[in-house]
């Protein structure tokens, strides 16, 4: 029998090991055409919203993505505008063999509508320059809203020059949603690839023919273990991941005040002049301001937060990061959770679970 692949995640269909990618019982294979095959994992994701574990290691990812470096192709690189730092692929150009890169700045719908696309695009270009990436173009988009898709499709045709196209990005950056939107708008293909909020949905290359001579490939994403989304319970992903435009919440803080981001993180304004702290997080994430002298007790005594990490029993179990602000506006980013636009002159300490990235960057908004 020829090699069969799941049209949802790209895994090779097999009936030997339920714990490995592509598992489908032999009985389920009966009376199915090759273009209708969906592995058991994808079937449960699509119909029952149930996640089944499938082991895809970092080595597996590197093995798959290294194929790109062997091809002459166009690479479409998706980045997440809401969590840009968490969606960066370290050493991307080295992995893809210095092929042409067309960047899609995705999830525009999560940022304030008042923010101009041109400003976003220029900001993205400056961030990419730090990674040694000089793209052929950058387009601001929203896969969920099919925003700027006509422009994207035209530019893909222009830049690929008849070559194959590989779509790359970290998990949850929106690759599968983007590809399904392209399929819906520009092809006659009815079945789409599997999408969900669970990290690591795509497990292998998924090939979608452009024409007789070239194809579009979806690649698996790397799960970034330094994002908050990799640390919370599955049921809480939709709480910390915004589902629509993020509404900023502004706090004017004096020193010795703190802000809790539910039970997941805390920012302490230790000392300094009165400052402005504009928070950009999912509206379902609870933000709470308190005096610093009461902050530890609030976490340890009340336990009123809807989210927590299993290995965090006490605020003192969290790792701390210290930052000094000189009055220049900066974004304080908690990877996989959100960011705070800070305009203050003083010292800030951030508490997060061990391993979660916290960084400063040029302000986006």
Short mmCIF file of C-alpha atoms in Angstrom, two decimals:
data_model
loop_
_atom_site.label_atom_id
_atom_site.label_comp_id
_atom_site.label_asym_id
_atom_site.label_seq_id
_atom_site.Cartn_x
_atom_site.Cartn_y
_atom_site.Cartn_z
CA UNK A 1 0.00 0.00 0.00
CA UNK A 2 1.33 3.46 -0.87
CA UNK A 3 2.20 5.92 1.91
CA UNK A 4 -0.90 7.64 3.29
CA UNK A 5 -0.87 10.90 5.23
CA UNK A 6 -3.39 12.57 7.49
CA UNK A 7 -4.76 15.62 5.70
CA UNK A 8 -5.11 17.37 9.07
CA UNK A 9 -1.59 17.21 10.54
CA UNK A 10 0.53 15.66 7.78
CA UNK A 11 1.59 12.60 9.79
CA UNK A 12 2.08 9.26 8.01
CA UNK A 13 -0.92 7.02 8.73
CA UNK A 14 -0.07 3.94 10.80
CA UNK A 15 -2.07 1.40 12.82
CA UNK A 16 0.68 -0.04 15.02
CA UNK A 17 1.19 2.43 17.89
CA UNK A 18 -1.61 4.66 19.28
CA UNK A 19 0.99 6.87 20.98
CA UNK A 20 2.81 7.79 17.78
CA UNK A 21 1.76 10.43 15.21
CA UNK A 22 -0.65 9.32 12.47
CA UNK A 23 -2.37 6.50 14.37
CA UNK A 24 -5.64 5.21 12.92
CA UNK A 25 -7.17 1.78 13.67
CA UNK A 26 -7.19 -0.56 10.68
CA UNK A 27 -10.99 -0.80 10.72
CA UNK A 28 -11.24 2.97 10.35
CA UNK A 29 -9.24 2.78 7.11
CA UNK A 30 -11.88 0.71 5.36
CA UNK A 31 -13.95 2.39 2.66
CA UNK A 32 -12.05 5.69 2.84
CA UNK A 33 -10.44 7.47 -0.09
CA UNK A 34 -6.90 8.77 0.30
CA UNK A 35 -7.99 12.42 0.44
CA UNK A 36 -10.42 11.76 3.31
CA UNK A 37 -8.03 10.18 5.80
CA UNK A 38 -7.83 11.89 9.18
CA UNK A 39 -5.77 10.36 11.98
CA UNK A 40 -7.45 9.58 15.30
CA UNK A 41 -5.78 12.57 16.98
CA UNK A 42 -6.99 15.10 14.41
CA UNK A 43 -10.47 13.53 14.34
CA UNK A 44 -10.83 14.04 18.08
CA UNK A 45 -9.41 17.58 17.87
CA UNK A 46 -11.89 18.57 15.16
CA UNK A 47 -15.03 16.81 16.39
CA UNK A 48 -14.62 16.56 20.17
CA UNK A 49 -12.03 19.26 20.91
CA UNK A 50 -10.01 16.61 22.72
CA UNK A 51 -6.23 16.68 22.68
CA UNK A 52 -4.31 13.43 22.31
CA UNK A 53 -0.58 13.47 22.92
CA UNK A 54 1.74 12.80 19.98
CA UNK A 55 5.49 12.91 20.41
CA UNK A 56 7.27 15.36 18.10
CA UNK A 57 10.70 16.24 19.43
CA UNK A 58 12.89 19.21 18.59
CA UNK A 59 15.10 16.82 16.62
CA UNK A 60 12.03 15.79 14.60
CA UNK A 61 11.37 19.45 13.84
CA UNK A 62 14.96 20.13 12.78
CA UNK A 63 14.89 17.05 10.55
CA UNK A 64 11.74 18.29 8.84
CA UNK A 65 12.65 21.96 8.50
CA UNK A 66 16.18 21.16 7.28
CA UNK A 67 14.54 19.93 4.08
CA UNK A 68 13.80 23.57 3.27
CA UNK A 69 17.50 24.38 3.16
CA UNK A 70 17.93 21.77 0.44
CA UNK A 71 15.34 23.42 -1.81
CA UNK A 72 15.22 26.56 -3.95
CA UNK A 73 11.96 27.98 -2.64
CA UNK A 74 10.09 30.89 -1.08
CA UNK A 75 9.72 30.78 2.70
CA UNK A 76 6.63 32.42 4.18
CA UNK A 77 7.51 33.22 7.80
CA UNK A 78 4.61 33.96 10.15
CA UNK A 79 5.21 35.98 13.30
CA UNK A 80 2.70 36.74 16.05
CA UNK A 81 2.19 40.46 16.56
CA UNK A 82 0.79 39.96 20.05
CA UNK A 83 3.74 37.80 21.15
CA UNK A 84 6.46 38.71 18.70
CA UNK A 85 9.37 37.66 20.94
CA UNK A 86 7.83 34.27 21.63
CA UNK A 87 7.18 33.64 17.93
CA UNK A 88 10.75 34.23 16.74
CA UNK A 89 12.52 31.14 15.34
CA UNK A 90 16.15 31.23 16.54
CA UNK A 91 18.65 30.94 13.69
CA UNK A 92 15.92 30.81 11.04
CA UNK A 93 18.17 31.77 8.11
CA UNK A 94 20.61 29.03 9.01
CA UNK A 95 17.85 26.42 8.96
CA UNK A 96 16.28 27.47 5.65
CA UNK A 97 19.48 27.84 3.65
CA UNK A 98 19.12 31.58 3.05
CA UNK A 99 16.13 31.22 0.74
CA UNK A 100 13.94 34.28 0.09
CA UNK A 101 11.75 35.14 3.10
CA UNK A 102 8.31 36.77 2.88
CA UNK A 103 7.12 37.79 6.36
CA UNK A 104 3.48 37.83 7.45
CA UNK A 105 2.89 39.76 10.67
CA UNK A 106 -0.18 37.87 11.87
CA UNK A 107 -2.93 38.49 14.45
CA UNK A 108 -3.41 42.15 13.51
CA UNK A 109 -6.96 41.78 14.88
CA UNK A 110 -5.60 41.55 18.44
CA UNK A 111 -3.89 44.96 18.37
CA UNK A 112 -5.73 48.29 18.79
CA UNK A 113 -7.49 49.28 15.56
CA UNK A 114 -6.15 52.83 15.98
CA UNK A 115 -2.61 51.56 15.37
CA UNK A 116 -1.52 52.19 11.77
CA UNK A 117 -0.43 49.22 9.65
CA UNK A 118 2.57 51.11 8.30
CA UNK A 119 3.86 51.73 11.82
CA UNK A 120 3.44 48.02 12.63
CA UNK A 121 5.25 47.00 9.45
CA UNK A 122 8.22 49.27 10.12
CA UNK A 123 8.40 48.04 13.72
CA UNK A 124 8.46 44.42 12.52
CA UNK A 125 11.25 45.19 10.05
CA UNK A 126 13.39 46.66 12.84
CA UNK A 127 12.84 43.57 15.01
CA UNK A 128 13.71 41.23 12.11
CA UNK A 129 16.92 43.15 11.46
CA UNK A 130 18.07 42.18 14.95
CA UNK A 131 17.72 38.53 13.88
CA UNK A 132 19.69 39.05 10.67
CA UNK A 133 16.58 38.69 8.50
CA UNK A 134 16.13 40.95 5.47
CA UNK A 135 12.76 39.91 4.04
CA UNK A 136 11.67 40.44 0.46
CA UNK A 137 8.52 41.97 1.95
CA UNK A 138 6.43 42.31 5.12
CA UNK A 139 2.62 42.32 5.14
CA UNK A 140 0.46 42.93 8.20
CA UNK A 141 -2.38 40.42 8.29
CA UNK A 142 -4.95 38.49 10.29
CA UNK A 143 -5.58 34.89 9.28
CA UNK A 144 -8.71 34.88 11.37
CA UNK A 145 -10.12 37.89 9.48
CA UNK A 146 -8.49 37.13 6.08
CA UNK A 147 -7.05 40.64 6.30
CA UNK A 148 -4.92 41.72 3.29
CA UNK A 149 -5.21 38.25 1.78
CA UNK A 150 -5.60 39.45 -1.80
CA UNK A 151 -2.32 41.34 -1.44
CA UNK A 152 -0.62 38.34 0.20
CA UNK A 153 -1.65 35.90 -2.51
CA UNK A 154 -0.51 38.26 -5.26
CA UNK A 155 2.86 38.74 -3.57
CA UNK A 156 3.34 35.01 -3.01
CA UNK A 157 2.84 34.53 -6.75
CA UNK A 158 5.29 37.33 -7.48
CA UNK A 159 8.04 36.24 -5.09
CA UNK A 160 7.86 32.47 -5.51
CA UNK A 161 8.62 32.69 -9.26
CA UNK A 162 7.11 29.30 -9.93
CA UNK A 163 8.89 27.68 -6.96
CA UNK A 164 7.47 25.74 -4.02
CA UNK A 165 6.39 27.68 -0.93
CA UNK A 166 7.10 26.59 2.65
CA UNK A 167 5.15 28.18 5.51
CA UNK A 168 7.08 28.30 8.79
CA UNK A 169 6.40 29.62 12.27
CA UNK A 170 6.27 28.74 15.95
CA UNK A 171 3.28 26.86 17.33
CA UNK A 172 0.07 28.87 17.68
CA UNK A 173 1.34 31.63 15.40
CA UNK A 174 -1.59 30.96 13.05
CA UNK A 175 0.00 28.97 10.21
CA UNK A 176 -2.79 26.43 9.79
CA UNK A 177 -5.52 29.08 10.05
CA UNK A 178 -3.69 31.15 7.42
CA UNK A 179 -3.35 28.21 5.03
CA UNK A 180 -6.99 27.18 5.48
CA UNK A 181 -8.06 30.74 4.69
CA UNK A 182 -5.98 30.63 1.50
CA UNK A 183 -7.55 27.30 0.58
CA UNK A 184 -11.02 28.66 1.20
CA UNK A 185 -10.46 31.80 -0.87
CA UNK A 186 -8.34 30.56 -3.74
CA UNK A 187 -8.85 26.82 -4.32
CA UNK A 188 -11.58 24.23 -4.64
CA UNK A 189 -10.21 22.11 -1.79
CA UNK A 190 -12.97 21.45 0.74
CA UNK A 191 -11.02 19.76 3.55
CA UNK A 192 -8.67 21.93 5.58
CA UNK A 193 -5.73 21.13 7.80
CA UNK A 194 -6.29 20.76 11.54
CA UNK A 195 -6.34 23.94 13.62
CA UNK A 196 -6.68 24.34 17.37
CA UNK A 197 -5.31 26.37 20.27
CA UNK A 198 -3.28 23.35 21.40
CA UNK A 199 0.45 23.76 20.65
CA UNK A 200 1.99 21.37 18.12
CA UNK A 201 -1.09 20.52 16.03
CA UNK A 202 0.85 20.04 12.76
CA UNK A 203 3.24 17.07 13.04
CA UNK A 204 4.88 16.79 9.61
CA UNK A 205 5.02 18.51 6.24
CA UNK A 206 1.58 18.95 4.69
CA UNK A 207 1.69 19.27 0.89
CA UNK A 208 -0.97 21.27 -0.95
CA UNK A 209 -0.55 21.49 -4.76
CA UNK A 210 -0.41 24.96 -6.31
CA UNK A 211 -0.34 23.59 -9.83
CA UNK A 212 1.21 20.67 -11.72
CA UNK A 213 4.75 21.86 -10.98
CA UNK A 214 4.76 23.41 -7.49
CA UNK A 215 3.19 23.08 -4.05
CA UNK A 216 2.54 24.87 -0.79
CA UNK A 217 3.91 23.14 2.33
CA UNK A 218 2.80 23.65 5.91
CA UNK A 219 5.55 22.79 8.40
CA UNK A 220 5.25 21.83 12.08
CA UNK A 221 5.95 24.59 14.56
CA UNK A 222 8.46 24.59 17.40
CA UNK A 223 6.85 24.60 20.83
CA UNK A 224 8.49 27.46 22.71
CA UNK A 225 8.90 26.21 26.27
CA UNK A 226 9.68 29.77 27.40
CA UNK A 227 6.13 30.97 26.65
CA UNK A 228 3.41 31.02 29.29
CA UNK A 229 1.16 29.14 26.87
CA UNK A 230 3.39 26.08 27.32
CA UNK A 231 2.93 26.11 31.10
CA UNK A 232 -0.79 26.47 31.76
CA UNK A 233 -3.44 23.77 31.74
CA UNK A 234 -5.02 23.12 28.34
CA UNK A 235 -8.41 24.36 29.51
CA UNK A 236 -6.88 27.74 30.38
CA UNK A 237 -5.26 28.44 27.01
CA UNK A 238 -8.32 30.29 25.74
CA UNK A 239 -8.27 32.46 28.84
CA UNK A 240 -4.75 33.77 28.38
CA UNK A 241 -4.85 33.83 24.55
CA UNK A 242 -6.88 36.85 23.35
CA UNK A 243 -9.83 36.04 21.10
CA UNK A 244 -10.31 39.59 19.82
CA UNK A 245 -8.94 43.13 19.99
CA UNK A 246 -7.09 43.70 23.24
CA UNK A 247 -8.37 46.68 25.22
CA UNK A 248 -5.56 48.41 27.13
CA UNK A 249 -5.94 48.79 30.89
CA UNK A 250 -4.02 51.78 32.30
CA UNK A 251 -2.60 52.03 35.81
CA UNK A 252 -0.92 55.12 37.25
CA UNK A 253 1.38 53.63 39.86
CA UNK A 254 3.34 55.09 42.72
CA UNK A 255 6.32 53.15 43.97
CA UNK A 256 5.63 50.25 46.33
CA UNK A 257 2.63 49.15 44.28
CA UNK A 258 2.18 45.93 42.32
CA UNK A 259 -0.01 44.47 39.58
CA UNK A 260 -1.00 40.80 39.51
CA UNK A 261 -1.73 39.10 36.17
CA UNK A 262 -4.08 36.55 37.69
CA UNK A 263 -1.96 33.91 39.47
CA UNK A 264 0.59 33.70 36.67
CA UNK A 265 2.79 36.77 37.08
CA UNK A 266 3.30 39.91 39.14
CA UNK A 267 4.97 43.22 38.39
CA UNK A 268 6.30 45.26 41.33
CA UNK A 269 7.04 48.97 40.99
CA UNK A 270 9.71 49.00 43.69
CA UNK A 271 10.89 52.59 43.60
CA UNK A 272 10.62 55.63 41.35
CA UNK A 273 8.43 58.54 40.36
CA UNK A 274 4.75 58.11 39.60
CA UNK A 275 4.55 56.30 36.25
CA UNK A 276 2.18 55.05 33.57
CA UNK A 277 1.72 51.30 33.07
CA UNK A 278 -0.59 50.33 30.19
CA UNK A 279 -1.43 46.61 30.21
CA UNK A 280 -2.18 44.59 27.06
CA UNK A 281 -3.52 41.18 28.05
CA UNK A 282 -6.50 38.98 27.25
CA UNK A 283 -9.65 40.56 28.67
CA UNK A 284 -10.38 37.27 30.43
CA UNK A 285 -7.15 37.53 32.42
CA UNK A 286 -7.73 39.19 35.78
CA UNK A 287 -5.51 42.18 36.60
CA UNK A 288 -5.31 43.35 40.21
CA UNK A 289 -3.46 46.32 41.70
CA UNK A 290 -2.32 46.15 45.30
CA UNK A 291 0.19 47.65 47.71
CA UNK A 292 3.51 45.87 47.59
CA UNK A 293 3.40 45.26 51.35
CA UNK A 294 0.21 43.20 50.83
CA UNK A 295 1.20 41.50 47.57
CA UNK A 296 2.75 38.28 48.92
CA UNK A 297 -0.15 37.68 51.27
CA UNK A 298 -2.69 38.21 48.51
CA UNK A 299 -1.16 35.40 46.48
CA UNK A 300 -0.43 32.99 49.29
CA UNK A 301 -3.49 33.52 51.48
CA UNK A 302 -6.46 33.93 49.18
CA UNK A 303 -5.63 31.81 46.12
CA UNK A 304 -8.48 33.48 44.26
CA UNK A 305 -6.88 33.29 40.83
CA UNK A 306 -8.33 31.10 38.10
CA UNK A 307 -4.93 30.12 36.71
CA UNK A 308 -1.85 28.65 38.28
CA UNK A 309 1.19 26.58 37.33
CA UNK A 310 1.43 23.22 39.06
CA UNK A 311 4.96 23.86 40.28
CA UNK A 312 4.12 27.24 41.83
CA UNK A 313 2.78 26.94 45.38
CA UNK A 314 4.09 30.25 46.69
CA UNK A 315 5.01 33.58 45.10
CA UNK A 316 8.57 32.92 46.33
CA UNK A 317 8.68 29.89 43.99
CA UNK A 318 8.70 32.26 41.04
CA UNK A 319 11.79 33.61 39.31
CA UNK A 320 12.35 37.37 39.46
CA UNK A 321 13.67 39.77 36.84
CA UNK A 322 14.75 43.34 37.64
CA UNK A 323 14.57 46.25 35.19
CA UNK A 324 15.48 49.91 35.49
CA UNK A 325 13.53 52.46 33.44
CA UNK A 326 14.90 55.91 32.60
CA UNK A 327 11.59 57.55 31.67
CA UNK A 328 11.73 56.44 28.03
CA UNK A 329 8.70 54.44 26.95
CA UNK A 330 9.40 50.69 26.70
CA UNK A 331 7.38 47.49 26.42
CA UNK A 332 7.83 44.95 29.19
CA UNK A 333 6.95 41.59 27.61
CA UNK A 334 5.95 38.39 29.42
CA UNK A 335 6.21 35.79 26.67
CA UNK A 336 2.98 33.99 25.90
CA UNK A 337 0.93 36.21 28.21
CA UNK A 338 1.04 39.85 27.09
CA UNK A 339 2.96 43.08 27.56
CA UNK A 340 2.97 46.31 29.57
CA UNK A 341 3.83 49.66 28.02
CA UNK A 342 5.88 51.41 30.69
CA UNK A 343 6.62 55.12 30.90
CA UNK A 344 8.28 55.62 34.25
CA UNK A 345 11.59 56.37 35.90
CA UNK A 346 12.40 53.75 38.46
CA UNK A 347 12.90 50.07 39.24
CA UNK A 348 10.54 47.24 38.34
CA UNK A 349 10.68 43.59 39.43
CA UNK A 350 8.70 40.92 37.56
CA UNK A 351 7.77 37.53 39.04
CA UNK A 352 7.09 34.65 36.64
CA UNK A 353 7.41 30.85 36.70
CA UNK A 354 10.96 29.57 36.16
CA UNK A 355 11.84 29.45 32.45
CA UNK A 356 9.35 32.04 31.20
CA UNK A 357 10.99 34.82 29.16
CA UNK A 358 10.61 38.44 30.28
CA UNK A 359 12.20 41.07 28.03
CA UNK A 360 12.24 44.78 27.26
CA UNK A 361 11.73 46.03 23.71
CA UNK A 362 10.98 49.06 21.59
CA UNK A 363 7.30 49.99 22.16
CA UNK A 364 4.85 48.60 19.62
CA UNK A 365 1.82 50.74 20.48
#
